[in-house]
Short mmCIF file of C-alpha atoms in Angstrom, two decimals:
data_model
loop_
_atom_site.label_atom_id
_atom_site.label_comp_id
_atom_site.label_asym_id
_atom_site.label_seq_id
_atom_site.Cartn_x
_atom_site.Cartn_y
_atom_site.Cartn_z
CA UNK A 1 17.68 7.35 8.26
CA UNK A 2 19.98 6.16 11.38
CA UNK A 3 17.78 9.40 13.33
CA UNK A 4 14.68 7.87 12.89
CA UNK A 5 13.05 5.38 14.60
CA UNK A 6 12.06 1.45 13.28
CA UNK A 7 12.01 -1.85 14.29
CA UNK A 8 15.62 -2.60 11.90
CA UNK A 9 14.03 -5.95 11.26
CA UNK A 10 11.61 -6.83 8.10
CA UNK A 11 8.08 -6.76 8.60
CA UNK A 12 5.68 -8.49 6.12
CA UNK A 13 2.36 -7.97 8.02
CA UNK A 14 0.34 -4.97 7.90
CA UNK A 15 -2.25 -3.53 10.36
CA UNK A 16 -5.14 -1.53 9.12
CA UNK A 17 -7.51 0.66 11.48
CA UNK A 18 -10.94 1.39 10.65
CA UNK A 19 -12.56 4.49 12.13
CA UNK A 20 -16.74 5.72 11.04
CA UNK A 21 -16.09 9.47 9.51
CA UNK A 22 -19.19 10.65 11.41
CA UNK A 23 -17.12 11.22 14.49
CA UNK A 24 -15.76 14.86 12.66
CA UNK A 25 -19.93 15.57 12.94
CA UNK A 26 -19.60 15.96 16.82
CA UNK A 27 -17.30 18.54 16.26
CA UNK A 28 -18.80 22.45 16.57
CA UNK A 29 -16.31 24.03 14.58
CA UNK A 30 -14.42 23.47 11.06
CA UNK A 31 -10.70 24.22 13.24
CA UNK A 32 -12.06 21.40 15.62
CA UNK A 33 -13.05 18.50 12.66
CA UNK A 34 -9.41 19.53 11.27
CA UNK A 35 -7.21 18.99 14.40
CA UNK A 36 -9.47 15.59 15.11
CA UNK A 37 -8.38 13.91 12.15
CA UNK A 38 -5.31 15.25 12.56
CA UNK A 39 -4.50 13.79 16.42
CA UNK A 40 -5.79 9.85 14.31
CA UNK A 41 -3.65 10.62 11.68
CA UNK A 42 -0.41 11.15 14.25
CA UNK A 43 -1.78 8.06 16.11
CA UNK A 44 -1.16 6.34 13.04
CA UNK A 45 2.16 7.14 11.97
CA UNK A 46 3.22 6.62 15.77
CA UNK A 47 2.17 2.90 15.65
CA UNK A 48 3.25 1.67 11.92
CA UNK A 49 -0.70 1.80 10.70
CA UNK A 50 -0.50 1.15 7.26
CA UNK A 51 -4.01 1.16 6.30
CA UNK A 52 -6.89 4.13 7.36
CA UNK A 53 -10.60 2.69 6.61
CA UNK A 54 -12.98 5.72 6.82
CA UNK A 55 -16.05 3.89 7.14
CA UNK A 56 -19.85 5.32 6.80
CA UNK A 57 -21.91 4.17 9.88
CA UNK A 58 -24.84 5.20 8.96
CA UNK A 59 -25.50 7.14 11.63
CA UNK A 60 -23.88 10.80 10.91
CA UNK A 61 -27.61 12.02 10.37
CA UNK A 62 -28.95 10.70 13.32
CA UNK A 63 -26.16 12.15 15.76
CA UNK A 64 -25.61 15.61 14.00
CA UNK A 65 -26.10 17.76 16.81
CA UNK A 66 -28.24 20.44 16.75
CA UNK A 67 -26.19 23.17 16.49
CA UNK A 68 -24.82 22.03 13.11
CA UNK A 69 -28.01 22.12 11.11
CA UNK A 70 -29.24 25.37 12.82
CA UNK A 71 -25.99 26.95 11.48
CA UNK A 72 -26.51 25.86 7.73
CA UNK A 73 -30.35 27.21 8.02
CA UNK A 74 -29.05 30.32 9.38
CA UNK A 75 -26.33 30.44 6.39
CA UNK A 76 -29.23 29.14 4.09
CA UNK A 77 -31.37 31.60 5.10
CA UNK A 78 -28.54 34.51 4.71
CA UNK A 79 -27.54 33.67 1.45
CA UNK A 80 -31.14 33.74 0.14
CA UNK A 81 -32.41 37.31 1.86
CA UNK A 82 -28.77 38.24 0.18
CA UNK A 83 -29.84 37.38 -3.31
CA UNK A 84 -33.22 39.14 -2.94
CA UNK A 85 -31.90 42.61 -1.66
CA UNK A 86 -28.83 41.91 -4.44
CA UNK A 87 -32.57 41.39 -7.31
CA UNK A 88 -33.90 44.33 -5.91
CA UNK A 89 -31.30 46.63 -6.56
CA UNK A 90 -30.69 45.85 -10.13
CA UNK A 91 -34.21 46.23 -10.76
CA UNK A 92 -34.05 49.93 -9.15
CA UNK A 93 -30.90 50.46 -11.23
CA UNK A 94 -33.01 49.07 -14.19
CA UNK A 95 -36.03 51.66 -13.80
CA UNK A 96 -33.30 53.84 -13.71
CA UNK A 97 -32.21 53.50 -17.29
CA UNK A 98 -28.36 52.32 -15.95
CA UNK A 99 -28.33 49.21 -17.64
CA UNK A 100 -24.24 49.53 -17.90
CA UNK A 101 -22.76 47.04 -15.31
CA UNK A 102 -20.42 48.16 -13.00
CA UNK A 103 -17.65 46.79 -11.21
CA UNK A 104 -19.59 46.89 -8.10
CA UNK A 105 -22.01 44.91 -9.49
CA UNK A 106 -19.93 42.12 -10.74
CA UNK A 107 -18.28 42.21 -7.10
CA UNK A 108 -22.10 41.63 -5.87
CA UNK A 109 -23.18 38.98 -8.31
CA UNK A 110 -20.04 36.87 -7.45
CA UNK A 111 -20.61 37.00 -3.91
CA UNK A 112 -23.47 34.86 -3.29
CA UNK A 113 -22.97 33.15 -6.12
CA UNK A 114 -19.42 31.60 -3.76
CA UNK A 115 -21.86 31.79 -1.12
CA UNK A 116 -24.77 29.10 -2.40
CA UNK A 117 -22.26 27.08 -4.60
CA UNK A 118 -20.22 26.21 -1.31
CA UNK A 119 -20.01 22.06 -1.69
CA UNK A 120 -21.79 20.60 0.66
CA UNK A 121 -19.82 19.04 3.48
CA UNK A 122 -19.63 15.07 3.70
CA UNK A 123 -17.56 14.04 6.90
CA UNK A 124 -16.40 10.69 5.31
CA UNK A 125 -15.05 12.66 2.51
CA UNK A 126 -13.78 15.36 4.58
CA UNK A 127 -12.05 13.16 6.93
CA UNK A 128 -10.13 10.59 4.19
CA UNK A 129 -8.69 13.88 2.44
CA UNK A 130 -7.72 15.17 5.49
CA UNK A 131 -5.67 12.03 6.17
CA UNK A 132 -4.57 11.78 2.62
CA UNK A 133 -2.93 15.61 3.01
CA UNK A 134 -1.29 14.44 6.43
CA UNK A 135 0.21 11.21 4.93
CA UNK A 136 1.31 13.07 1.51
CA UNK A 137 5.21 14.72 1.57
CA UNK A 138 5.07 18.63 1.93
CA UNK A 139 6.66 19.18 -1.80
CA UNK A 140 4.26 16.88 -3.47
CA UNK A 141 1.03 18.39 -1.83
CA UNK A 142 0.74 21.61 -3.96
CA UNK A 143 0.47 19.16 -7.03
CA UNK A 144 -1.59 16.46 -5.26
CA UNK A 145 -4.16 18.95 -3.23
CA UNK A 146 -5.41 21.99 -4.89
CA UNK A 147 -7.30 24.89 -2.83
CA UNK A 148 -10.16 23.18 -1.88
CA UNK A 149 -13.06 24.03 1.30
CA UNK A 150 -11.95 21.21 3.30
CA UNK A 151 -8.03 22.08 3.26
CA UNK A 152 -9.04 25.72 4.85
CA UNK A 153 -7.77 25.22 8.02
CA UNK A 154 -4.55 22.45 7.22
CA UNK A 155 -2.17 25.13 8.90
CA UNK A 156 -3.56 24.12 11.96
CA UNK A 157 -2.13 20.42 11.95
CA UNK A 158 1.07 18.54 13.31
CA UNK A 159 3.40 17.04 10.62
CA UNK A 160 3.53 13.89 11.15
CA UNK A 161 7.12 13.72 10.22
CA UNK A 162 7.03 10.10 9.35
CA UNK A 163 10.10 8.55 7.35
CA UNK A 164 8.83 9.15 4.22
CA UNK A 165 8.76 12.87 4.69
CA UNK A 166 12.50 12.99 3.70
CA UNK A 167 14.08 16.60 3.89
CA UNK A 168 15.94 17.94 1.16
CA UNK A 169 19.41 17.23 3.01
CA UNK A 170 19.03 13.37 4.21
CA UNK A 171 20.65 11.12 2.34
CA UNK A 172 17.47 8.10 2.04
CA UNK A 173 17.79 5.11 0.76
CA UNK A 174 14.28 5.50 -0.19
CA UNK A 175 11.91 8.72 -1.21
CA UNK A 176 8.41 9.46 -2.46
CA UNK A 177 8.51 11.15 -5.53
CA UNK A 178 6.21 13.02 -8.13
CA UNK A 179 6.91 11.89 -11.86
CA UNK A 180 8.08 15.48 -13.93
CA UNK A 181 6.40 16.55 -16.98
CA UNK A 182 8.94 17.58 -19.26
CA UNK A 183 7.27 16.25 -22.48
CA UNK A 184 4.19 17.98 -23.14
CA UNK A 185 2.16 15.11 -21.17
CA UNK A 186 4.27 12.22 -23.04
CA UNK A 187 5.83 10.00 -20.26
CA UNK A 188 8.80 10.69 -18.50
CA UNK A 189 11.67 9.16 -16.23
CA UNK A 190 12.31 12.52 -14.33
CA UNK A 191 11.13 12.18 -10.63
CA UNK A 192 11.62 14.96 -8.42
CA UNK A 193 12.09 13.64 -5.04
CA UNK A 194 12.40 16.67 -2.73
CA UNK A 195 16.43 17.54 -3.38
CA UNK A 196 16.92 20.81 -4.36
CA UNK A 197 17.28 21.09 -8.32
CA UNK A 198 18.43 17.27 -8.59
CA UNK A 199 15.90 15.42 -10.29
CA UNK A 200 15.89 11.76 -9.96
CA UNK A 201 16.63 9.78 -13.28
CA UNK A 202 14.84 6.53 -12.60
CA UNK A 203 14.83 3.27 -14.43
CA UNK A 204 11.27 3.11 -16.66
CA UNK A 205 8.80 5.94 -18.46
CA UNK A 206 5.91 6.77 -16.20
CA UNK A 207 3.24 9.03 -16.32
CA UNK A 208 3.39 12.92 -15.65
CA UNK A 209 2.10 13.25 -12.36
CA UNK A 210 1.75 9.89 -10.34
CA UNK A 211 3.29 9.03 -7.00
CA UNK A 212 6.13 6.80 -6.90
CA UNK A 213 8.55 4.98 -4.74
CA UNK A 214 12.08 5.44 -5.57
CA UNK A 215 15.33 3.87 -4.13
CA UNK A 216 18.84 5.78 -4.22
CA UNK A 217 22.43 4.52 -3.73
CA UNK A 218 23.27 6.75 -0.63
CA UNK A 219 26.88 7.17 -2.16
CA UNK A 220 25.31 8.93 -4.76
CA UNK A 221 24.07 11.80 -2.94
CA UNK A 222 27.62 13.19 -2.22
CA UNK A 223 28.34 12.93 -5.77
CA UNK A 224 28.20 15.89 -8.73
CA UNK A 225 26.35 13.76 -10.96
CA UNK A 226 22.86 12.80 -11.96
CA UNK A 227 21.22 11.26 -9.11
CA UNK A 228 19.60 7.89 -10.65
CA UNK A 229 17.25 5.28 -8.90
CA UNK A 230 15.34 2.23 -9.29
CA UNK A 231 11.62 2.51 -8.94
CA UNK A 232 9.93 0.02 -5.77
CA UNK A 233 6.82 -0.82 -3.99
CA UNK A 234 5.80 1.33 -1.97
CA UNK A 235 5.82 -1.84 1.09
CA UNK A 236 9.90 -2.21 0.20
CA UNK A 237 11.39 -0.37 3.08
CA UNK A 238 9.06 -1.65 5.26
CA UNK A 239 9.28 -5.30 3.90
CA UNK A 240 14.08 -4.82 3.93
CA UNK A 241 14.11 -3.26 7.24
CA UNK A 242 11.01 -2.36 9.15
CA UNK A 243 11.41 1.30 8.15
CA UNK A 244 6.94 2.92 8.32
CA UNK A 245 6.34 4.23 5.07
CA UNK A 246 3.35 5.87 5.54
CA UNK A 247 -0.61 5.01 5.11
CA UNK A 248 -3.00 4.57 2.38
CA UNK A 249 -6.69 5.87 2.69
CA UNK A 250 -9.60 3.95 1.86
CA UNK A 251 -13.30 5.02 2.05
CA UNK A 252 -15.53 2.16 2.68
CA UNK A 253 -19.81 2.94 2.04
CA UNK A 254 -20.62 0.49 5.45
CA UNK A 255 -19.38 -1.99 7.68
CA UNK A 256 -19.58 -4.71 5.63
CA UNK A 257 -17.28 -3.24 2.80
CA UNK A 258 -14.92 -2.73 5.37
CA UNK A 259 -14.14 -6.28 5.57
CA UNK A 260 -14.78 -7.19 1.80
CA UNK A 261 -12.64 -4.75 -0.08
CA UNK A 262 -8.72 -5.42 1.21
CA UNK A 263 -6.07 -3.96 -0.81
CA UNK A 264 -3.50 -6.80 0.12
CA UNK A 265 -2.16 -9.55 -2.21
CA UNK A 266 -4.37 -12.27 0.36
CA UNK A 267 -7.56 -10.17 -0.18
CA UNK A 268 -8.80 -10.86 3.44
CA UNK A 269 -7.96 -9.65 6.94
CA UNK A 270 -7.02 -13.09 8.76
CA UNK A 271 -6.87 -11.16 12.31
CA UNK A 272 -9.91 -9.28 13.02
CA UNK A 273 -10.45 -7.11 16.36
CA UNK A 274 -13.49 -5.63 17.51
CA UNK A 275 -13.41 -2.74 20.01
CA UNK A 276 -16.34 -2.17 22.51
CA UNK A 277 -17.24 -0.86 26.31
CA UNK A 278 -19.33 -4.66 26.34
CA UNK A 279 -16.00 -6.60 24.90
CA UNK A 280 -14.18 -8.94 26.94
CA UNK A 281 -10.93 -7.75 28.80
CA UNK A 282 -7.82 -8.05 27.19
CA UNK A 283 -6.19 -9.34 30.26
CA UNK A 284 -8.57 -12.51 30.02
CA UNK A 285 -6.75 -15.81 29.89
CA UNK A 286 -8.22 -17.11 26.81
CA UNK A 287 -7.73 -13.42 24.63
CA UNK A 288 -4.27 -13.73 25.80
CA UNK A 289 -3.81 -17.23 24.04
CA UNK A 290 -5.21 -15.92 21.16
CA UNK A 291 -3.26 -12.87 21.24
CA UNK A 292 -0.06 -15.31 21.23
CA UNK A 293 -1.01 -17.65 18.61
CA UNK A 294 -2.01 -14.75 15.64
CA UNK A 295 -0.02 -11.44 16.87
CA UNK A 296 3.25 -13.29 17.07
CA UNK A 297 4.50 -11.36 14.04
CA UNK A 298 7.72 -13.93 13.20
CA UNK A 299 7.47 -13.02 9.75
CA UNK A 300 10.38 -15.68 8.88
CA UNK A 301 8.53 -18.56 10.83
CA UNK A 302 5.83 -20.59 8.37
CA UNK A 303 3.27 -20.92 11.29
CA UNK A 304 -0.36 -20.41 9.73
CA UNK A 305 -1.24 -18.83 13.08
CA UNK A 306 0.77 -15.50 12.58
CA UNK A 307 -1.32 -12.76 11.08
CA UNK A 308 -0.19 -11.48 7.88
CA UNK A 309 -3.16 -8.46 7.59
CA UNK A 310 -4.31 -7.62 10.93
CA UNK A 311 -7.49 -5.14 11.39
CA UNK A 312 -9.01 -2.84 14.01
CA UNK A 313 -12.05 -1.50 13.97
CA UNK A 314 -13.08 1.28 16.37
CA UNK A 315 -16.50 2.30 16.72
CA UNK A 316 -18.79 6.16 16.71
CA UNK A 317 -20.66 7.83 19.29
CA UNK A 318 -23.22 4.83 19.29
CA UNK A 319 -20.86 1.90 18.99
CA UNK A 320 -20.12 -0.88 16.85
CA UNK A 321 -23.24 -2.49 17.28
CA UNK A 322 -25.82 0.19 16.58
CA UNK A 323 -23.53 0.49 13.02
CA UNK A 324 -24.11 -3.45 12.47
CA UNK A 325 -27.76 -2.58 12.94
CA UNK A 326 -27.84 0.44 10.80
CA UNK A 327 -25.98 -1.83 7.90
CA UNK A 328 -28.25 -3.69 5.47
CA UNK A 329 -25.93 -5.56 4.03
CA UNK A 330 -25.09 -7.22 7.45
CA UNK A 331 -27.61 -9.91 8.70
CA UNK A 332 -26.14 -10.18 12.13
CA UNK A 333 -28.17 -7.60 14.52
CA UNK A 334 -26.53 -5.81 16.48
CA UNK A 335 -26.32 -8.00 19.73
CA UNK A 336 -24.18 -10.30 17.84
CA UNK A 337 -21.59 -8.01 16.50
CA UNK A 338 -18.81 -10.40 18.33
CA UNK A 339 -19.08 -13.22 15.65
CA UNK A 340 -18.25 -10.91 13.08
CA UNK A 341 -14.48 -10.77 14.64
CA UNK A 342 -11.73 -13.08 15.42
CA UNK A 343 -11.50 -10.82 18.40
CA UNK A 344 -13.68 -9.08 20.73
CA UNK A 345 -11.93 -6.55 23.42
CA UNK A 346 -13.01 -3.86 26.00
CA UNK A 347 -9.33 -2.06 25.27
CA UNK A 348 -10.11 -0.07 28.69
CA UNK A 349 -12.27 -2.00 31.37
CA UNK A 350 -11.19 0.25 34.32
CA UNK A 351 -12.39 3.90 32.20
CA UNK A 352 -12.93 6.63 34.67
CA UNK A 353 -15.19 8.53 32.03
CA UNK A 354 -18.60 7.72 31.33
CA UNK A 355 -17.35 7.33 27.60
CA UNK A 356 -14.35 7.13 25.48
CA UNK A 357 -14.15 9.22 22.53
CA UNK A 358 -13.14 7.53 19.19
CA UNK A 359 -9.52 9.26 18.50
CA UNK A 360 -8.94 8.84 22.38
CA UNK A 361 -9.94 4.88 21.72
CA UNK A 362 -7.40 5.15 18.93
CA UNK A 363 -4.70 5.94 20.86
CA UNK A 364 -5.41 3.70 23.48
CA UNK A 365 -5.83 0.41 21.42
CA UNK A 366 -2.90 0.88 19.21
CA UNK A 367 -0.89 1.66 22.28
CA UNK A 368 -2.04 -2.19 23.53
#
């Protein structure tokens, strides 16, 4: 763990990002939506995110390009002059009197039957199990992530080669591990944790298949015997020595549940930042006293002013405040997004583009 990099310090607060899954829309191609959510997933594990809000904005309908819905009419279209040439062969064969089905025929009657069932694609869901498949250690993902239409092009990504994906040599304090079933279902204390034919013992009976945190005397690797470890919170290397542990994924229906659902013990986000092109610079005077008074992560110091949950929201193609708009649950329009954040920041006042795209905002807000 000396290789990799961390602060060496504890750190209590957490910063979540939220991003609207209709930006994968803009995409042409399924290779494209893939390496997008990729690049914000490596953005993430670069700047200690520890929380991914896909968010629906409402607007992936009304900014699906063209292109897009003339390519599932096409495919519509396709499948359905398929299945009548496929009808109009059997009743040939029928008139016939070869009523005996043939191997080609089963080969035909499964093809467009692949073709039609095909699950309709949903970017929000597409883009949180991309992230989820990024975040996840390589020898937990075959149990974790089937064969599924999304994952078809997951070859294509960067690792993100976080801490937490621990290779089978380093000896880790800490690893992720996936709870064996060795009892026919019944629970188990046999966590395999990525070490080659050296299952974990740990301290308690979980069950078969669940994700767990486990800690491991170092010593112990160098030993013969049964490795054994103590099961943790998945926040315990980051809370003894600063050390990123990864992301968890959340899928929020609109703006407002963005704000309303937190998965931390305070169950609110007491720093809030809003990113727009009409936001006020960062460099101001009075952001920058701001910025002092709640970023100022002393986690030891008792000062109600340091943030203990800190979130970002980044806006689509349209913006934060057409998605406060398009939200019914929100009655602020969308004029008066700013009130609905502690902060309200232009992360790039000086942009030499007409526009910023939303994993290039990433990037640049975490990187300020």
């Amino acid at each position: 763990m000396e290789e990799i990099p961390c602060r060496n310090k504890p750190r209590s607060g957490t910063l979540s990002i939220a991003i609207p899954g209709s930006i994968v829309s803009n995409c042409q191609t399924k290779e494209l939506k893939t390496h997008l959510v990729g690049q914000i997933a490596r953005a993430a594990a670069i700047y200690h995110v520890d929380e991914i809000i896909v968010y629906d904005d409402k607007l992936s309908k009304k900014h699906n390009n063209y292109s897009h819905r003339s390519f599932k009419q096409k495919r519509d279209e396709q499948n359905e002059n398929y299945k009548k040439k496929e009808d109009e062969k059997r009743k040939e064969k029928n008139k016939e009197g070869d009523d005996t089905p043939k191997e080609e025929d089963k080969e035909s009657e499964e093809r467009p039957k692949s073709l039609v069932d095909r699950p309709r694609f949903d970017p929000h869901v597409f883009m949180a199990r991309i992230l989820q498949y990024c975040e996840c250690p390589q020898y937990m993902r075959r149990h974790f992530f089937p064969m599924h239409f999304d994952l078809q092009f997951v070859g294509l990504l960067s690792p993100l080669d976080a801490p937490h994906h621990v290779r089978a040599e380093d000896r880790s304090p800490y690893r992720e591990g996936l709870v064996m079933d060795i009892r026919n279902g019944k629970s188990s204390n046999r966590v395999n944790c990525g070490i080659w034919n050296r299952p974990v013992a740990i301290d308690r009976e979980l069950k078969p298949g669940i994700r767990c945190t486990v800690k491991i005397d170092v010593e112990a690797y160098g030993s013969a015997k049964a490795l054994k470890g103590v099961v943790v919170s998945p926040s315990a290397p980051r809370e003894t020595d600063g050390t990123y542990w990864g992301y968890t994924t959340r899928v929020a229906q609109n703006l407002t549940d963005v704000f309303k659902n937190c998965p931390f013990d305070s169950e609110e986000y007491d720093l809030k930042i809003g990113t727009s092109e009409r936001g006020d610079h960062i460099s101001d005077d009075d952001n920058n006293n701001i910025l002092r008074k709640k970023i100022r992560n002393n986690t030891s110091s008792s000062d109600s002013s340091n943030y203990k949950h800190a979130l970002i929201v980044f806006g689509g193609v349209a913006g934060i405040e057409e998605c406060v708009d398009a939200d019914e649950l929100c009655k602020l329009p969308g004029n008066q997004s700013k009130k609905l954040f502690d902060l309200w920041i232009n992360i790039c006042p000086f942009q030499g583009s007409r526009t910023i795209r939303t994993e290039e905002a990433v990037l640049i807000g975490l990187a300020r």
